Short mmCIF file of C-alpha atoms and ligand atoms in Angstrom, two decimals:
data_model
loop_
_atom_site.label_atom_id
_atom_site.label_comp_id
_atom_site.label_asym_id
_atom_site.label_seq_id
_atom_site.Cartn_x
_atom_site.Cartn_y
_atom_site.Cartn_z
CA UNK M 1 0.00 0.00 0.00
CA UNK M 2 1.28 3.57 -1.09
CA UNK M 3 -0.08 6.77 0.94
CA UNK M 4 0.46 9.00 -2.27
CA UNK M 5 -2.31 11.80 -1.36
CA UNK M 6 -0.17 14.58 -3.32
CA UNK M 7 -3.14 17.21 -3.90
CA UNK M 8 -2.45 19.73 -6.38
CA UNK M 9 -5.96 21.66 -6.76
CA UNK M 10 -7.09 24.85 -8.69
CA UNK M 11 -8.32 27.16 -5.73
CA UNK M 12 -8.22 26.73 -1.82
CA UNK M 13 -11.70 25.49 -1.09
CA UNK M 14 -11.15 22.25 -3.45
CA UNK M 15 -7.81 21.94 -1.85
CA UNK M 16 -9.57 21.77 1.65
CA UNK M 17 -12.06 19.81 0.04
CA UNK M 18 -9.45 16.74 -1.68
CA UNK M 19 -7.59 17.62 1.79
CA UNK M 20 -10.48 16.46 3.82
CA UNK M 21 -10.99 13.59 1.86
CA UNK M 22 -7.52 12.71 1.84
CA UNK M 23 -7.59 12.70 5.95
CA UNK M 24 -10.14 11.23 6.28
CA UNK M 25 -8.63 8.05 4.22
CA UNK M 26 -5.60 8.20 6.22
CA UNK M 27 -7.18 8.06 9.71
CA UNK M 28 -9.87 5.74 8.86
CA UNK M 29 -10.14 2.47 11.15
CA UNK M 30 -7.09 3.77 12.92
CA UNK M 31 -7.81 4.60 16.62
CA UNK M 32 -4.07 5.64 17.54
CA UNK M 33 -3.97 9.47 18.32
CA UNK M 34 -0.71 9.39 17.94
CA UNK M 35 -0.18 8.03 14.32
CA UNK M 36 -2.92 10.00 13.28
CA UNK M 37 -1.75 13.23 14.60
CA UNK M 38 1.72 12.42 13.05
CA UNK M 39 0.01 11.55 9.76
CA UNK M 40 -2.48 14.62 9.55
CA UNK M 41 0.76 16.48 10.48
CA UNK M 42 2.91 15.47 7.48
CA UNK M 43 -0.62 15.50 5.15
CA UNK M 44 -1.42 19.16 5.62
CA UNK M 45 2.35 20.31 5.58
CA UNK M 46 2.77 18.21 2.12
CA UNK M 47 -0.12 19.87 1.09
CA UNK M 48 -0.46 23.48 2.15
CA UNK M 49 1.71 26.06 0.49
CA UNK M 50 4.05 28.72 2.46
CA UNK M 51 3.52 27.19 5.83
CA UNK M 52 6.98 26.74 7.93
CA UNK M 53 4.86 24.53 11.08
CA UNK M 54 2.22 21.97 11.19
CA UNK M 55 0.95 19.99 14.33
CA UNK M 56 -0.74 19.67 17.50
CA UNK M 57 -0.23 21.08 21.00
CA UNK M 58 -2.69 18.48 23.55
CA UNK M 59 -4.81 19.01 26.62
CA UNK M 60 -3.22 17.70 28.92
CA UNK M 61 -4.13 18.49 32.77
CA UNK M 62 -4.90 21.60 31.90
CA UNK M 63 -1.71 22.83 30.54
CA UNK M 64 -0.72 22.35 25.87
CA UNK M 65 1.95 19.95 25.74
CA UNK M 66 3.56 19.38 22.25
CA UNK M 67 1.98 16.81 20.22
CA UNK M 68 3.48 15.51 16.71
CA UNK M 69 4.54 18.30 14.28
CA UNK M 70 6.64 19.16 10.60
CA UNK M 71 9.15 22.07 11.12
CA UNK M 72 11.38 23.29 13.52
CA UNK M 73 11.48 22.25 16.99
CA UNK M 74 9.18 23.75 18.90
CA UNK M 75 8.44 24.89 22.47
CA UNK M 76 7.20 22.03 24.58
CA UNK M 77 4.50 23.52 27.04
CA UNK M 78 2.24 26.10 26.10
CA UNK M 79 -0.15 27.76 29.33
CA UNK M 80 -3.93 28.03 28.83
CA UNK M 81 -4.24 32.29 27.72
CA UNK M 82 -0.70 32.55 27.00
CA UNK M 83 0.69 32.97 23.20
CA UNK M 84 -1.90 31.98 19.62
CA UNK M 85 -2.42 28.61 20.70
CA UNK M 86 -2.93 29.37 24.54
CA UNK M 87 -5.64 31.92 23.50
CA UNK M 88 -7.35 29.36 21.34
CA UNK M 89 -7.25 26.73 23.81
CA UNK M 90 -8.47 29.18 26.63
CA UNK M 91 -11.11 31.07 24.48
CA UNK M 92 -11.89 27.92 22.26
CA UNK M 93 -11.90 30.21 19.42
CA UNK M 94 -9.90 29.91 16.04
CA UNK M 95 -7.16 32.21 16.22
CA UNK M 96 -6.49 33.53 13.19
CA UNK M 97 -3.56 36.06 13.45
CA UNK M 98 -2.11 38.17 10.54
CA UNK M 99 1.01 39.47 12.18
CA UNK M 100 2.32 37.30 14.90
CA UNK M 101 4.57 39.69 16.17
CA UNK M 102 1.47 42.51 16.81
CA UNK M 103 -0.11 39.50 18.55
CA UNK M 104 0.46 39.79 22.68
CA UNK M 105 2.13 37.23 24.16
CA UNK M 106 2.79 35.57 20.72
CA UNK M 107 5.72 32.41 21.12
CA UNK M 108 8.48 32.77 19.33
CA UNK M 109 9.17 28.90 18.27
CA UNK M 110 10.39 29.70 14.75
CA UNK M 111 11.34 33.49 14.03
CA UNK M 112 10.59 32.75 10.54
CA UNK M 113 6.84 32.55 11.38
CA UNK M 114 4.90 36.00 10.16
CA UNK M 115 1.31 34.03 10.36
CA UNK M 116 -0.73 31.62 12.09
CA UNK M 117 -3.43 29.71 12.26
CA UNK M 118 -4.75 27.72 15.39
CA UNK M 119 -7.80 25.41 15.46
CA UNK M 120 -9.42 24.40 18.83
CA UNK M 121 -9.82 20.61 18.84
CA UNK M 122 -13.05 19.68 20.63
CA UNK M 123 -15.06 16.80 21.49
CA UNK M 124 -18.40 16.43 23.58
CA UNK M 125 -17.49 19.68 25.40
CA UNK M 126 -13.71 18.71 25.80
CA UNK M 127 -10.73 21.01 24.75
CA UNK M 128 -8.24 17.65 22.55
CA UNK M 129 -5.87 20.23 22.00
CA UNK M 130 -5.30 22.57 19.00
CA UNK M 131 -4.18 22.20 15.56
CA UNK M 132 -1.57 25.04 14.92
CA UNK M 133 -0.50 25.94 11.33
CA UNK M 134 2.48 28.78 10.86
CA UNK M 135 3.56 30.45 7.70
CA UNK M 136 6.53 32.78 6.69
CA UNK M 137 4.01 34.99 5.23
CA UNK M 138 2.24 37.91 6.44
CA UNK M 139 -1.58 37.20 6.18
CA UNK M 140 -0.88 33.84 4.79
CA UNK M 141 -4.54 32.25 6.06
CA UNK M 142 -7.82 33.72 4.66
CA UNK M 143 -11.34 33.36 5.06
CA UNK M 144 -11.56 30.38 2.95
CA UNK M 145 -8.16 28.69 5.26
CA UNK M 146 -9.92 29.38 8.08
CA UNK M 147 -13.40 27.17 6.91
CA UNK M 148 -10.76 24.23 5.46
CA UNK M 149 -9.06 24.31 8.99
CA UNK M 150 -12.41 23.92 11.41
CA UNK M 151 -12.96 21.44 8.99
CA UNK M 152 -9.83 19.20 8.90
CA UNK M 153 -10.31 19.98 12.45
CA UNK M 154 -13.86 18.59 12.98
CA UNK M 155 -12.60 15.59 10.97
CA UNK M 156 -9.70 15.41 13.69
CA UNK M 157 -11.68 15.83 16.80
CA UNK M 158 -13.53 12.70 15.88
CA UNK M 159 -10.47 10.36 15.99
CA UNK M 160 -8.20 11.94 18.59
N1 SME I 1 3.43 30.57 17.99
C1 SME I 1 2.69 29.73 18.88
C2 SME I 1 3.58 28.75 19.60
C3 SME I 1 3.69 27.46 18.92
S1 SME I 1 4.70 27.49 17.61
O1 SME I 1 4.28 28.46 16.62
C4 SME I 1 4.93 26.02 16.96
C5 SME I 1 1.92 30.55 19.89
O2 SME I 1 2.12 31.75 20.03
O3 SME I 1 1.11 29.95 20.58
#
């Protein structure tokens, strides 16, 4: 068996689309968080152009520990409120953020990042974790991102 999902599409929202579809093939009849974190990971960084980080941060006690990512290493533990994906998790609102460095409290983790994108992962009222996406570009994640995202991360909450 080959996982070739290589999705080259015409505009964004049938990118998300072949994107979802593509996930949920690869996490189908697996129940592993782990492996399916790692392999939603590598999908949506094969797939997405100009991002620089893709992964997940998890719930865990309270408190985002670092969950299986592409790109640099990252910062391990992440506090409820504190930096994009701290907001996200505390609000359990998408954060999407056009300038990371006019964001308060921002982290750091690659200073290559200008963008981000984080996704609140929830299931019957509990906070998973987040999905975090970061690009080198300024205002890298639109409107039509944003629906794709609280998609793939619908899709996610489901098997996490
Ligand atoms: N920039 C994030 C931290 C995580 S890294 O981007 C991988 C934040 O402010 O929460």
């Amino acid at each position: 068996m080959t996982y070739d999902f290589r999705i080259a599409a015409a505009d964004t929202p049938t990118m998300y689309r072949d994107l979802q579809s593509a996930l949920e093939g690869l996490v189908a009849g697996e129940t592993d968080a782990v492996a399916n974190m790692a392999n939603a990971a590598a999908l949506i960084w094969e797939t997405l152009p100009d991002v620089n980080w893709v992964g997940f941060y998890r719930n865990i006690g309270g408190e985002l520990v670092l969950g299986p990512f592409q790109g640099r290493p990252a910062c391990i533990r992440i506090a409820f409120g504190s930096g994009v994906c701290g907001v996200a998790a505390e609000t359990r609102q998408v954060q999407r953020v056009e300038d990371v460095n006019a964001f308060p409290g921002h982290i750091a983790c690659d200073s290559a990042s200008a963008s981000e994108i984080v996704v609140p992962l929830i299931r019957d009222g509990e906070l998973l974790g987040v999905l975090d996406i970061d690009s080198p570009k300024t205002a890298r994640f639109s409107e039509e991102d944003e629906a794709g995202c609280v998609r793939l991360g619908a899709i996610l909450s489901r098997i996490l």
